XYZ file of N, CA, C and O in Angstrom:
532
model
N -55.118 -226.860 138.612
C -54.603 -227.614 137.491
C -55.491 -227.357 136.281
O -56.715 -227.389 136.385
N -54.853 -227.158 135.154
C -55.623 -226.905 133.946
C -56.208 -228.213 133.408
O -55.700 -229.310 133.671
N -57.269 -228.070 132.637
C -57.883 -229.241 132.008
C -56.895 -229.911 131.055
O -56.841 -231.135 130.951
N -56.083 -229.108 130.367
C -55.088 -229.650 129.447
C -54.079 -230.520 130.190
O -53.716 -231.601 129.719
N -53.626 -230.080 131.376
C -52.684 -230.866 132.168
C -53.308 -232.189 132.576
O -52.675 -233.246 132.490
N -54.557 -232.163 133.015
C -55.252 -233.395 133.410
C -55.342 -234.359 132.234
O -55.100 -235.565 132.383
N -55.660 -233.843 131.068
C -55.755 -234.685 129.869
C -54.388 -235.270 129.528
O -54.263 -236.463 129.227
N -53.346 -234.446 129.588
C -51.993 -234.924 129.278
C -51.566 -236.037 130.229
O -51.009 -237.055 129.799
N -51.824 -235.852 131.525
C -51.430 -236.860 132.509
C -52.186 -238.172 132.293
O -51.602 -239.251 132.354
N -53.475 -238.077 132.022
C -54.240 -239.291 131.761
C -53.722 -239.990 130.499
O -53.574 -241.222 130.469
N -53.431 -239.222 129.465
C -52.914 -239.814 128.224
C -51.581 -240.518 128.469
O -51.353 -241.617 127.948
N -50.709 -239.902 129.263
C -49.413 -240.522 129.546
C -49.587 -241.798 130.365
O -48.903 -242.795 130.130
N -50.511 -241.795 131.324
C -50.787 -242.996 132.102
C -51.267 -244.114 131.188
O -50.803 -245.250 131.266
N -52.180 -243.804 130.291
C -52.710 -244.821 129.368
C -51.624 -245.317 128.408
O -51.560 -246.505 128.072
N -50.750 -244.423 127.992
C -49.639 -244.821 127.114
C -48.683 -245.764 127.853
O -48.208 -246.756 127.286
N -48.433 -245.495 129.137
C -47.580 -246.371 129.942
C -48.152 -247.791 129.974
O -47.431 -248.768 129.762
N -49.472 -247.910 130.192
C -50.076 -249.235 130.259
C -50.204 -249.882 128.882
O -50.188 -251.113 128.786
N -50.271 -249.095 127.832
C -50.225 -249.658 126.487
C -48.874 -250.352 126.277
O -48.812 -251.480 125.782
N -47.799 -249.686 126.702
C -46.462 -250.286 126.600
C -46.336 -251.505 127.509
O -45.742 -252.519 127.116
N -46.893 -251.431 128.711
C -46.823 -252.568 129.623
C -47.582 -253.771 129.062
O -47.081 -254.897 129.087
N -48.775 -253.539 128.540
C -49.553 -254.642 127.972
C -48.814 -255.301 126.811
O -48.939 -256.502 126.590
N -48.028 -254.525 126.082
C -47.238 -255.056 124.964
C -45.865 -255.559 125.429
O -45.091 -256.056 124.615
N -45.576 -255.419 126.720
C -44.265 -255.749 127.291
C -43.147 -255.066 126.505
O -42.114 -255.646 126.190
N -43.386 -253.784 126.201
C -42.440 -252.956 125.460
C -41.539 -252.239 126.471
O -41.842 -251.127 126.907
N -40.451 -252.881 126.857
C -39.549 -252.345 127.874
C -38.958 -251.012 127.425
O -38.881 -250.062 128.212
N -38.551 -250.904 126.180
C -37.971 -249.652 125.684
C -38.984 -248.517 125.743
O -38.637 -247.385 126.093
N -40.243 -248.808 125.413
C -41.284 -247.782 125.477
C -41.510 -247.291 126.895
O -41.653 -246.089 127.135
N -41.525 -248.216 127.849
C -41.692 -247.826 129.255
C -40.477 -247.040 129.715
O -40.607 -246.002 130.366
N -39.291 -247.513 129.382
C -38.054 -246.846 129.803
C -38.000 -245.397 129.336
O -37.524 -244.517 130.054
N -38.501 -245.141 128.136
C -38.499 -243.778 127.596
C -39.451 -242.858 128.365
O -39.333 -241.637 128.281
N -40.359 -243.433 129.152
C -41.371 -242.636 129.846
C -41.016 -242.342 131.303
O -41.774 -241.659 131.976
N -39.900 -242.868 131.802
C -39.589 -242.714 133.224
C -38.395 -241.797 133.450
O -37.556 -241.616 132.567
N -38.336 -241.250 134.664
C -37.184 -240.444 135.054
C -35.995 -241.366 135.321
O -36.160 -242.570 135.519
N -34.795 -240.802 135.339
C -33.609 -241.610 135.639
C -33.666 -242.201 137.042
O -33.160 -243.280 137.289
N -34.296 -241.472 137.982
C -34.356 -241.935 139.371
C -35.736 -242.490 139.738
O -36.136 -242.464 140.901
N -36.438 -243.052 138.761
C -37.761 -243.635 138.980
C -37.703 -244.678 140.101
O -36.679 -245.336 140.295
N -38.798 -244.777 140.826
C -38.929 -245.823 141.833
C -40.252 -246.536 141.613
O -41.237 -245.912 141.226
N -40.246 -247.833 141.859
C -41.470 -248.581 141.664
C -41.506 -249.836 142.500
O -40.469 -250.390 142.859
N -42.725 -250.264 142.792
C -42.948 -251.517 143.521
C -42.999 -252.665 142.524
O -43.653 -252.571 141.492
N -42.321 -253.732 142.840
C -42.411 -254.977 142.093
C -43.434 -255.830 142.832
O -43.176 -256.296 143.935
N -44.624 -255.990 142.226
C -45.689 -256.690 142.948
C -45.426 -258.181 143.095
O -45.994 -258.829 143.967
N -44.576 -258.751 142.287
C -44.315 -260.187 142.381
C -43.420 -260.504 143.583
O -43.735 -261.365 144.392
N -42.299 -259.791 143.719
C -41.417 -260.023 144.866
C -41.748 -259.089 146.032
O -41.161 -259.212 147.100
N -42.660 -258.146 145.786
C -43.084 -257.171 146.798
C -41.896 -256.399 147.378
O -41.725 -256.277 148.579
N -41.104 -255.891 146.457
C -39.942 -255.095 146.855
C -39.835 -253.869 145.942
O -40.502 -253.791 144.921
N -39.001 -252.933 146.351
C -38.788 -251.719 145.574
C -37.761 -251.931 144.485
O -36.775 -252.643 144.670
N -37.971 -251.262 143.361
C -36.983 -251.135 142.293
C -36.689 -249.651 142.207
O -37.603 -248.840 142.034
N -35.420 -249.310 142.330
C -35.044 -247.893 142.339
C -34.052 -247.603 141.222
O -33.010 -248.242 141.135
N -34.397 -246.620 140.396
C -33.546 -246.210 139.285
C -33.955 -246.878 137.983
O -34.536 -247.962 137.967
N -33.666 -246.185 136.895
C -34.043 -246.664 135.567
C -33.496 -248.066 135.288
O -34.204 -248.940 134.817
N -32.220 -248.315 135.606
C -31.621 -249.622 135.312
C -32.340 -250.741 136.063
O -32.594 -251.810 135.486
N -32.681 -250.526 137.321
C -33.368 -251.563 138.105
C -34.755 -251.849 137.536
O -35.166 -253.015 137.445
N -35.466 -250.805 137.126
C -36.793 -250.993 136.538
C -36.675 -251.694 135.184
O -37.430 -252.621 134.885
N -35.720 -251.286 134.364
C -35.512 -251.933 133.063
C -35.164 -253.410 133.232
O -35.688 -254.269 132.505
N -34.275 -253.726 134.176
C -33.887 -255.125 134.400
C -35.078 -255.961 134.850
O -35.263 -257.085 134.380
N -35.879 -255.417 135.743
C -37.067 -256.129 136.216
C -38.026 -256.394 135.058
O -38.519 -257.513 134.884
N -38.288 -255.375 134.253
C -39.204 -255.539 133.126
C -38.658 -256.514 132.089
O -39.417 -257.290 131.505
N -37.356 -256.502 131.862
C -36.754 -257.443 130.919
C -36.933 -258.879 131.413
O -37.212 -259.782 130.619
N -36.788 -259.102 132.716
C -37.026 -260.432 133.286
C -38.482 -260.841 133.091
O -38.774 -261.985 132.736
N -39.398 -259.903 133.343
C -40.819 -260.194 133.185
C -41.183 -260.514 131.744
O -42.032 -261.367 131.491
N -40.555 -259.827 130.812
C -40.891 -260.005 129.394
C -40.721 -261.455 128.962
O -41.449 -261.920 128.079
N -39.804 -262.177 129.581
C -39.597 -263.582 129.236
C -40.618 -264.506 129.893
O -40.842 -265.613 129.415
N -41.219 -264.069 130.997
C -42.109 -264.946 131.768
C -43.584 -264.596 131.638
O -44.438 -265.421 131.930
N -43.905 -263.384 131.208
C -45.284 -262.896 131.221
C -45.788 -262.692 129.790
O -45.093 -262.128 128.954
N -47.010 -263.168 129.552
C -47.644 -262.987 128.247
C -49.093 -262.544 128.453
O -49.646 -262.688 129.536
N -49.675 -262.071 127.373
C -51.103 -261.735 127.331
C -51.525 -260.767 128.439
O -52.552 -260.962 129.090
N -50.753 -259.733 128.650
C -51.083 -258.744 129.683
C -52.241 -257.885 129.194
O -52.228 -257.391 128.064
N -53.227 -257.722 130.044
C -54.388 -256.877 129.755
C -54.658 -256.032 130.984
O -54.945 -256.564 132.060
N -54.572 -254.733 130.832
C -54.772 -253.805 131.945
C -56.028 -252.990 131.721
O -56.255 -252.489 130.619
N -56.823 -252.861 132.768
C -58.002 -251.998 132.752
C -57.897 -251.038 133.929
O -57.492 -251.434 135.028
N -58.303 -249.807 133.689
C -58.218 -248.744 134.682
C -59.623 -248.358 135.117
O -60.484 -248.089 134.275
N -59.843 -248.304 136.434
C -61.107 -247.812 136.980
C -60.796 -246.815 138.091
O -59.660 -246.722 138.553
N -61.811 -246.091 138.525
C -61.701 -245.143 139.647
C -60.526 -244.179 139.463
O -59.721 -243.968 140.355
N -60.455 -243.569 138.290
C -59.350 -242.684 137.910
C -59.523 -241.293 138.512
O -60.613 -240.723 138.484
N -58.413 -240.753 139.046
C -58.400 -239.377 139.545
C -57.042 -238.762 139.192
O -55.993 -239.376 139.399
N -57.071 -237.546 138.652
C -55.848 -236.851 138.232
C -55.742 -235.531 138.983
O -56.712 -234.767 139.060
N -54.546 -235.282 139.542
C -54.265 -234.034 140.252
C -52.898 -233.534 139.788
O -52.006 -234.344 139.534
N -52.740 -232.242 139.688
C -51.453 -231.699 139.290
C -51.103 -230.433 140.051
O -51.985 -229.685 140.467
N -49.800 -230.224 140.258
C -49.271 -229.016 140.876
C -48.033 -228.615 140.091
O -47.040 -229.341 140.119
N -48.095 -227.507 139.424
C -46.954 -226.988 138.669
C -46.289 -228.075 137.826
O -46.822 -228.479 136.821
N -45.141 -228.563 138.248
C -44.352 -229.522 137.474
C -44.515 -230.962 137.959
O -43.704 -231.833 137.617
N -45.547 -231.223 138.777
C -45.782 -232.551 139.334
C -47.221 -232.964 139.086
O -48.135 -232.152 139.208
N -47.419 -234.221 138.748
C -48.763 -234.749 138.555
C -48.940 -236.048 139.309
O -47.992 -236.831 139.446
N -50.147 -236.274 139.799
C -50.488 -237.502 140.515
C -51.712 -238.114 139.851
O -52.743 -237.456 139.699
N -51.578 -239.373 139.455
C -52.693 -240.101 138.865
C -52.938 -241.320 139.755
O -52.030 -242.130 139.960
N -54.151 -241.401 140.306
C -54.512 -242.551 141.131
C -55.667 -243.283 140.468
O -56.521 -242.669 139.828
N -55.678 -244.610 140.634
C -56.706 -245.434 139.999
C -56.625 -246.835 140.574
O -55.725 -247.160 141.344
N -57.574 -247.653 140.177
C -57.511 -249.078 140.495
C -57.169 -249.804 139.202
O -57.835 -249.628 138.178
N -56.116 -250.584 139.256
C -55.659 -251.374 138.117
C -56.244 -252.779 138.230
O -56.043 -253.460 139.236
N -56.977 -253.164 137.216
C -57.456 -254.539 137.085
C -56.607 -255.144 135.966
O -56.589 -254.613 134.856
N -55.908 -256.225 136.271
C -54.979 -256.751 135.278
C -55.051 -258.280 135.233
O -55.178 -258.933 136.265
N -54.972 -258.798 134.028
C -54.843 -260.234 133.825
C -53.612 -260.476 132.971
O -53.220 -259.625 132.173
N -52.988 -261.625 133.167
C -51.827 -262.004 132.373
C -51.557 -263.487 132.591
O -52.154 -264.123 133.454
N -50.656 -264.013 131.789
C -50.198 -265.391 131.959
C -48.739 -265.322 132.376
O -47.944 -264.658 131.718
N -48.427 -265.992 133.486
C -47.045 -266.032 133.963
C -46.594 -267.479 133.964
O -47.186 -268.308 134.649
N -45.577 -267.750 133.167
C -45.100 -269.119 132.987
C -46.255 -270.050 132.637
O -46.344 -271.176 133.118
N -47.192 -269.524 131.825
C -48.310 -270.312 131.338
C -49.542 -270.318 132.223
O -50.612 -270.724 131.789
N -49.434 -269.896 133.471
C -50.569 -269.919 134.398
C -51.295 -268.574 134.387
O -50.664 -267.512 134.451
N -52.627 -268.633 134.319
C -53.437 -267.410 134.329
C -53.339 -266.726 135.690
O -53.388 -267.371 136.738
N -53.190 -265.410 135.653
C -53.097 -264.589 136.861
C -54.049 -263.405 136.715
O -54.298 -262.933 135.602
N -54.547 -262.909 137.834
C -55.329 -261.675 137.803
C -55.076 -260.924 139.096
O -54.749 -261.525 140.126
N -55.201 -259.614 139.010
C -54.991 -258.800 140.200
C -55.858 -257.557 140.151
O -56.288 -257.116 139.092
N -56.093 -257.033 141.333
C -56.743 -255.737 141.511
C -55.834 -254.941 142.436
O -55.523 -255.399 143.542
N -55.385 -253.786 141.971
C -54.379 -253.044 142.725
C -54.644 -251.545 142.707
O -54.585 -250.926 141.646
N -54.907 -250.958 143.880
C -54.896 -249.497 143.938
C -53.495 -249.032 143.519
O -52.493 -249.605 143.956
N -53.460 -248.042 142.655
C -52.197 -247.649 142.038
C -52.055 -246.134 142.022
O -53.026 -245.420 141.797
N -50.830 -245.681 142.256
C -50.495 -244.260 142.168
C -49.308 -244.100 141.230
O -48.339 -244.848 141.322
N -49.408 -243.128 140.341
C -48.285 -242.737 139.491
C -47.987 -241.282 139.771
O -48.890 -240.439 139.731
N -46.732 -240.972 140.063
C -46.296 -239.588 140.216
C -45.509 -239.228 138.968
O -44.568 -239.935 138.595
N -45.927 -238.157 138.322
C -45.264 -237.656 137.128
C -44.504 -236.387 137.455
O -44.939 -235.589 138.284
N -43.390 -236.199 136.775
C -42.566 -235.004 136.911
C -42.360 -234.432 135.513
O -42.091 -235.171 134.566
N -42.491 -233.124 135.392
C -42.280 -232.464 134.105
C -40.780 -232.340 133.861
O -40.060 -231.775 134.669
N -40.291 -232.926 132.749
C -38.881 -232.838 132.353
C -38.817 -232.495 130.874
O -39.368 -233.231 130.052
N -38.156 -231.411 130.557
C -37.973 -231.014 129.155
C -39.292 -231.014 128.385
O -39.410 -231.606 127.304
N -40.304 -230.370 128.953
C -41.629 -230.242 128.331
C -42.351 -231.562 128.113
O -43.236 -231.651 127.263
N -41.975 -232.598 128.855
C -42.667 -233.887 128.767
C -42.938 -234.390 130.184
O -42.183 -234.105 131.111
N -44.015 -235.130 130.347
C -44.326 -235.761 131.628
C -43.596 -237.086 131.706
O -43.722 -237.922 130.806
N -42.805 -237.282 132.761
C -42.072 -238.531 132.986
C -42.548 -239.144 134.305
O -42.840 -238.430 135.273
N -42.599 -240.470 134.351
C -43.025 -241.171 135.556
C -41.858 -241.220 136.539
O -40.775 -241.701 136.206
N -42.096 -240.725 137.766
C -41.086 -240.737 138.814
C -41.365 -241.811 139.867
O -40.450 -242.264 140.548
N -42.643 -242.214 139.998
C -43.008 -243.223 140.993
C -44.158 -244.068 140.474
O -45.148 -243.533 139.965
N -43.999 -245.370 140.612
C -45.064 -246.329 140.296
C -45.321 -247.110 141.577
O -44.455 -247.868 142.031
N -46.470 -246.892 142.174
C -46.797 -247.568 143.424
C -48.093 -248.335 143.214
O -49.173 -247.754 143.166
N -47.982 -249.640 143.056
C -49.130 -250.474 142.757
C -48.996 -251.762 143.560
O -48.081 -252.550 143.321
N -49.888 -251.947 144.520
C -49.805 -253.123 145.382
C -51.126 -253.875 145.313
O -52.166 -253.360 145.722
N -51.100 -255.093 144.772
C -52.336 -255.867 144.650
C -52.957 -256.174 146.011
O -52.251 -256.450 146.981
N -54.263 -256.126 146.038
C -55.000 -256.503 147.235
C -55.377 -257.972 147.140
O -55.682 -258.473 146.052
N -55.406 -258.666 148.268
C -55.837 -260.064 148.224
C -57.324 -260.141 147.864
O -58.076 -259.201 148.118
N -57.695 -261.264 147.269
C -59.110 -261.489 146.960
C -59.914 -261.492 148.259
O -59.431 -261.996 149.273
N -61.123 -260.928 148.257
C -61.939 -260.955 149.469
C -62.253 -262.397 149.873
O -62.455 -263.263 149.005
N -62.284 -262.624 151.175
C -62.628 -263.951 151.699
C -64.111 -264.190 151.511
O -64.933 -263.324 151.777
N -64.458 -265.342 151.037
C -65.874 -265.719 150.873
C -66.298 -266.478 152.114
O -65.620 -267.365 152.577
N -67.471 -266.107 152.605
C -67.978 -266.790 153.811
C -69.153 -267.668 153.504
O -69.784 -267.601 152.529
C-alpha cells in the first residue's frame, strides 16, 4: 500500500467522524456505498443498505447531542481497491439528555468507487466497562 493511500484512508475516516460528531446525516450518506453495512451499537443489530443507515442516523439525530469522537490505536491497510482502517473509538454524547460514553474497537472497510473511497462496512461494538474489584 502506498503512503498516499494510507493518508487518504485516514483522512476519509476522520471526515466520517467529523460528520458523525456534527450529526450530519447527508455528509455521512455521501461517504458510503449503496450496499453499506453497519452495526447499530444501541440496538446491537445490523443496518444493511444506504436507506437503513440513513434512517438509523436520522432517528439518532433527534435523540443524540454533543457527540465527541476520539480515535486511538489507529492502523491502516490497503489492497488495490479496498482499504481497512482499524482503531479504538472513544466517544461521549448525550442521549435524551443523559451523558453516555463508550469505548469500541472499530473497523471500517473502504471500497474505491469512481476515484473516491467509500465506506462499505462500519463495525463498531462497544466493550463493557471493566469490572472493579
